[in-house]
């Protein structure tokens, strides 16, 4: 069974307790922990970039020459990055792999010259970050996260995955989920457990969702907006 450290923190106060300590506590007191790893570690190695300018490459019609703000990582300078994606545009927040970064597939980023122009990093697609097979364009990040932040932190994906041996929990059905394990950790550590929020989500201005029953064979239709 795989457990999210961030999800556990929704149910119990984990302030000052590291994922490694949670895994150790569970192994000593409750069940064998088989593994502990960062969630999507590649997202902690790439940073948020803000595309300030996008111009055509002087020597290649299908390449763009971008000037990208990566915050403190750029030491006060905009980085010049050559990008081959057709959807790159000024104003976007994007995932940037800086020189020295290693990406999935043993791809190490370094400064290079592309068609005679220096490129100081790479603007990544989802496939280059092993998130999906999407590679037709670069990955445009939602919102306006600050340039230079790790992408994992900007998107709330900075997490650890704790893998627990299922056989160790066969006799403990109360631990077959995050809530139960969080209460176990609360007992081990003497920590406060957080109240479970059972409130229904608010709908937009309380307007009902329109449902149309178009078949006489349906005598009754019931829906709950979640």
Short mmCIF file of C-alpha atoms in Angstrom, two decimals:
data_model
loop_
_atom_site.label_atom_id
_atom_site.label_comp_id
_atom_site.label_asym_id
_atom_site.label_seq_id
_atom_site.Cartn_x
_atom_site.Cartn_y
_atom_site.Cartn_z
CA UNK A 1 0.00 0.00 0.00
CA UNK A 2 1.30 3.43 -0.92
CA UNK A 3 0.68 6.42 1.33
CA UNK A 4 1.20 10.13 0.66
CA UNK A 5 3.02 12.10 3.37
CA UNK A 6 1.13 15.26 2.37
CA UNK A 7 -2.21 13.47 2.62
CA UNK A 8 -1.32 12.18 6.08
CA UNK A 9 -0.65 15.79 7.11
CA UNK A 10 -4.28 16.63 6.29
CA UNK A 11 -5.35 14.40 9.18
CA UNK A 12 -2.59 14.76 11.79
CA UNK A 13 -0.14 17.49 12.78
CA UNK A 14 3.21 16.43 11.29
CA UNK A 15 5.07 19.68 12.00
CA UNK A 16 8.72 18.86 12.70
CA UNK A 17 8.33 15.20 11.73
CA UNK A 18 10.11 14.20 8.53
CA UNK A 19 8.84 11.54 6.10
CA UNK A 20 11.81 9.40 7.14
CA UNK A 21 10.73 9.62 10.79
CA UNK A 22 7.13 8.71 9.91
CA UNK A 23 8.39 5.64 8.03
CA UNK A 24 10.61 4.67 10.95
CA UNK A 25 7.78 5.09 13.48
CA UNK A 26 5.48 2.86 11.45
CA UNK A 27 8.13 0.17 11.04
CA UNK A 28 8.93 0.06 14.77
CA UNK A 29 5.37 0.25 16.09
CA UNK A 30 2.91 -0.88 13.45
CA UNK A 31 3.86 -2.32 10.06
CA UNK A 32 6.90 -2.89 7.89
CA UNK A 33 7.70 -0.02 5.56
CA UNK A 34 9.15 -1.39 2.33
CA UNK A 35 10.10 1.87 0.65
CA UNK A 36 10.24 5.65 0.87
CA UNK A 37 10.74 7.84 -2.17
CA UNK A 38 10.07 11.35 -3.35
CA UNK A 39 6.98 11.80 -5.49
CA UNK A 40 7.93 12.83 -9.05
CA UNK A 41 11.48 13.81 -8.04
CA UNK A 42 12.15 15.30 -11.47
CA UNK A 43 9.70 18.10 -10.64
CA UNK A 44 11.92 19.18 -7.78
CA UNK A 45 14.88 19.52 -10.13
CA UNK A 46 13.24 21.79 -12.71
CA UNK A 47 12.23 25.37 -11.96
CA UNK A 48 9.49 27.77 -12.93
CA UNK A 49 10.43 30.07 -15.78
CA UNK A 50 8.56 33.14 -17.01
CA UNK A 51 8.90 33.64 -20.76
CA UNK A 52 9.49 37.37 -21.13
CA UNK A 53 10.22 37.49 -24.84
CA UNK A 54 9.77 35.09 -27.72
CA UNK A 55 11.31 35.77 -31.12
CA UNK A 56 12.09 33.78 -34.21
CA UNK A 57 15.47 32.09 -34.32
CA UNK A 58 17.65 34.04 -36.80
CA UNK A 59 18.73 30.87 -38.57
CA UNK A 60 15.79 28.46 -38.31
CA UNK A 61 12.12 29.05 -39.11
CA UNK A 62 10.82 26.35 -36.74
CA UNK A 63 12.86 27.42 -33.71
CA UNK A 64 12.11 30.20 -31.23
CA UNK A 65 14.59 32.30 -29.31
CA UNK A 66 13.21 32.94 -25.82
CA UNK A 67 14.37 35.15 -22.98
CA UNK A 68 13.27 33.56 -19.73
CA UNK A 69 13.19 34.85 -16.16
CA UNK A 70 14.13 32.09 -13.68
CA UNK A 71 14.31 34.35 -10.62
CA UNK A 72 17.38 34.06 -8.36
CA UNK A 73 18.55 31.03 -10.35
CA UNK A 74 19.42 33.38 -13.19
CA UNK A 75 21.55 35.65 -10.99
CA UNK A 76 19.64 38.71 -12.12
CA UNK A 77 19.86 37.89 -15.82
CA UNK A 78 17.30 36.57 -18.29
CA UNK A 79 18.32 33.23 -19.75
CA UNK A 80 18.47 32.77 -23.51
CA UNK A 81 16.83 29.45 -24.43
CA UNK A 82 16.23 28.03 -27.89
CA UNK A 83 12.91 26.19 -28.07
CA UNK A 84 11.46 24.05 -30.85
CA UNK A 85 7.87 23.93 -29.58
CA UNK A 86 5.26 25.74 -31.65
CA UNK A 87 3.15 26.73 -28.63
CA UNK A 88 5.79 28.69 -26.71
CA UNK A 89 4.77 32.32 -26.16
CA UNK A 90 5.65 35.39 -24.11
CA UNK A 91 3.88 35.53 -20.77
CA UNK A 92 3.82 31.79 -20.13
CA UNK A 93 5.00 30.09 -16.95
CA UNK A 94 6.98 27.02 -18.00
CA UNK A 95 9.16 24.24 -16.57
CA UNK A 96 12.85 25.00 -17.19
CA UNK A 97 15.71 22.53 -16.83
CA UNK A 98 18.84 24.53 -16.09
CA UNK A 99 22.35 23.43 -17.11
CA UNK A 100 23.47 20.58 -14.86
CA UNK A 101 19.94 19.19 -14.40
CA UNK A 102 19.38 15.49 -15.10
CA UNK A 103 16.04 14.54 -16.63
CA UNK A 104 14.39 11.11 -16.98
CA UNK A 105 16.10 8.94 -19.57
CA UNK A 106 19.59 10.01 -18.43
CA UNK A 107 19.33 13.30 -20.29
CA UNK A 108 21.72 15.83 -18.75
CA UNK A 109 21.13 19.47 -19.67
CA UNK A 110 24.08 21.68 -20.53
CA UNK A 111 24.70 24.92 -22.34
CA UNK A 112 24.86 24.32 -26.04
CA UNK A 113 24.70 26.06 -29.39
CA UNK A 114 21.67 25.34 -31.53
CA UNK A 115 22.00 26.53 -35.12
CA UNK A 116 24.71 28.92 -34.00
CA UNK A 117 22.83 30.45 -31.05
CA UNK A 118 23.65 29.65 -27.40
CA UNK A 119 20.88 28.00 -25.38
CA UNK A 120 21.18 28.20 -21.59
CA UNK A 121 18.74 25.44 -20.64
CA UNK A 122 15.65 23.70 -21.89
CA UNK A 123 11.93 24.47 -21.69
CA UNK A 124 10.36 21.07 -21.03
CA UNK A 125 7.38 19.17 -22.39
CA UNK A 126 5.39 16.73 -20.26
CA UNK A 127 7.06 13.75 -21.93
CA UNK A 128 10.54 15.08 -21.20
CA UNK A 129 9.53 15.12 -17.52
CA UNK A 130 8.01 11.60 -17.73
CA UNK A 131 4.56 12.96 -16.82
CA UNK A 132 2.73 11.82 -19.97
CA UNK A 133 3.33 11.06 -23.65
CA UNK A 134 2.47 14.65 -24.61
CA UNK A 135 5.33 16.15 -26.60
CA UNK A 136 3.67 18.28 -29.26
CA UNK A 137 4.40 21.40 -27.22
CA UNK A 138 5.95 22.64 -24.01
CA UNK A 139 4.19 22.20 -20.68
CA UNK A 140 2.50 25.50 -19.77
CA UNK A 141 2.09 25.72 -15.99
CA UNK A 142 -1.20 26.91 -14.48
CA UNK A 143 -1.42 30.16 -12.55
CA UNK A 144 1.44 32.58 -11.98
CA UNK A 145 3.99 30.82 -9.76
CA UNK A 146 7.13 32.76 -8.90
CA UNK A 147 10.08 32.30 -11.28
CA UNK A 148 12.83 30.16 -9.80
CA UNK A 149 10.58 28.02 -7.59
CA UNK A 150 10.93 24.26 -7.96
CA UNK A 151 7.97 23.14 -10.07
CA UNK A 152 7.03 20.56 -7.42
CA UNK A 153 6.62 23.31 -4.81
CA UNK A 154 4.82 25.67 -7.20
CA UNK A 155 2.17 23.05 -8.02
CA UNK A 156 1.84 21.58 -4.51
CA UNK A 157 3.44 18.29 -5.59
CA UNK A 158 6.34 18.29 -3.15
CA UNK A 159 5.60 14.97 -1.50
CA UNK A 160 6.98 11.62 -0.33
CA UNK A 161 5.46 8.19 -0.97
CA UNK A 162 5.59 5.65 1.87
CA UNK A 163 5.13 2.04 0.76
CA UNK A 164 3.85 -0.35 3.43
CA UNK A 165 3.87 -4.15 3.25
CA UNK A 166 0.23 -5.19 2.78
CA UNK A 167 0.67 -8.40 4.78
CA UNK A 168 1.58 -6.35 7.84
CA UNK A 169 -1.86 -4.71 7.77
CA UNK A 170 -4.09 -7.69 6.99
CA UNK A 171 -5.33 -7.82 10.60
CA UNK A 172 -5.74 -4.03 10.85
CA UNK A 173 -8.57 -2.89 8.54
CA UNK A 174 -8.61 0.41 10.44
CA UNK A 175 -5.27 1.16 8.75
CA UNK A 176 -6.40 0.53 5.19
CA UNK A 177 -6.37 4.23 4.34
CA UNK A 178 -4.79 7.59 5.08
CA UNK A 179 -7.18 8.55 7.88
CA UNK A 180 -6.52 5.39 9.86
CA UNK A 181 -2.76 5.57 9.47
CA UNK A 182 -2.80 9.24 10.46
CA UNK A 183 -4.61 8.36 13.69
CA UNK A 184 -2.00 5.63 14.32
CA UNK A 185 0.79 8.19 13.94
CA UNK A 186 -1.09 10.59 16.22
CA UNK A 187 -1.16 7.88 18.90
CA UNK A 188 2.53 7.03 18.46
CA UNK A 189 3.66 10.65 18.59
CA UNK A 190 1.06 12.04 20.97
CA UNK A 191 0.05 14.52 18.29
CA UNK A 192 -3.26 16.27 17.72
CA UNK A 193 -5.47 14.65 15.13
CA UNK A 194 -7.32 17.02 12.82
CA UNK A 195 -11.09 17.06 12.50
CA UNK A 196 -12.45 15.40 9.39
CA UNK A 197 -14.16 17.89 7.09
CA UNK A 198 -17.49 16.36 6.07
CA UNK A 199 -19.05 19.54 4.70
CA UNK A 200 -20.52 19.41 1.20
CA UNK A 201 -18.72 21.63 -1.30
CA UNK A 202 -20.44 24.88 -2.23
CA UNK A 203 -21.88 25.04 -5.73
CA UNK A 204 -21.73 28.10 -7.96
CA UNK A 205 -24.32 30.51 -6.52
CA UNK A 206 -26.43 27.53 -5.48
CA UNK A 207 -27.64 26.92 -9.01
CA UNK A 208 -28.76 23.33 -9.70
CA UNK A 209 -26.94 21.40 -12.38
CA UNK A 210 -29.25 20.94 -15.38
CA UNK A 211 -30.26 17.31 -16.00
CA UNK A 212 -32.47 16.19 -18.86
CA UNK A 213 -33.98 12.67 -18.92
CA UNK A 214 -34.60 11.82 -22.57
CA UNK A 215 -35.70 8.19 -22.28
CA UNK A 216 -39.15 6.99 -21.22
CA UNK A 217 -37.41 3.88 -19.92
CA UNK A 218 -35.84 5.89 -17.09
CA UNK A 219 -38.46 6.19 -14.35
CA UNK A 220 -36.22 8.08 -11.94
CA UNK A 221 -32.83 9.83 -12.01
CA UNK A 222 -31.03 11.06 -8.89
CA UNK A 223 -27.77 12.99 -8.83
CA UNK A 224 -25.56 14.55 -6.17
CA UNK A 225 -23.16 17.32 -7.13
CA UNK A 226 -19.68 16.61 -5.75
#
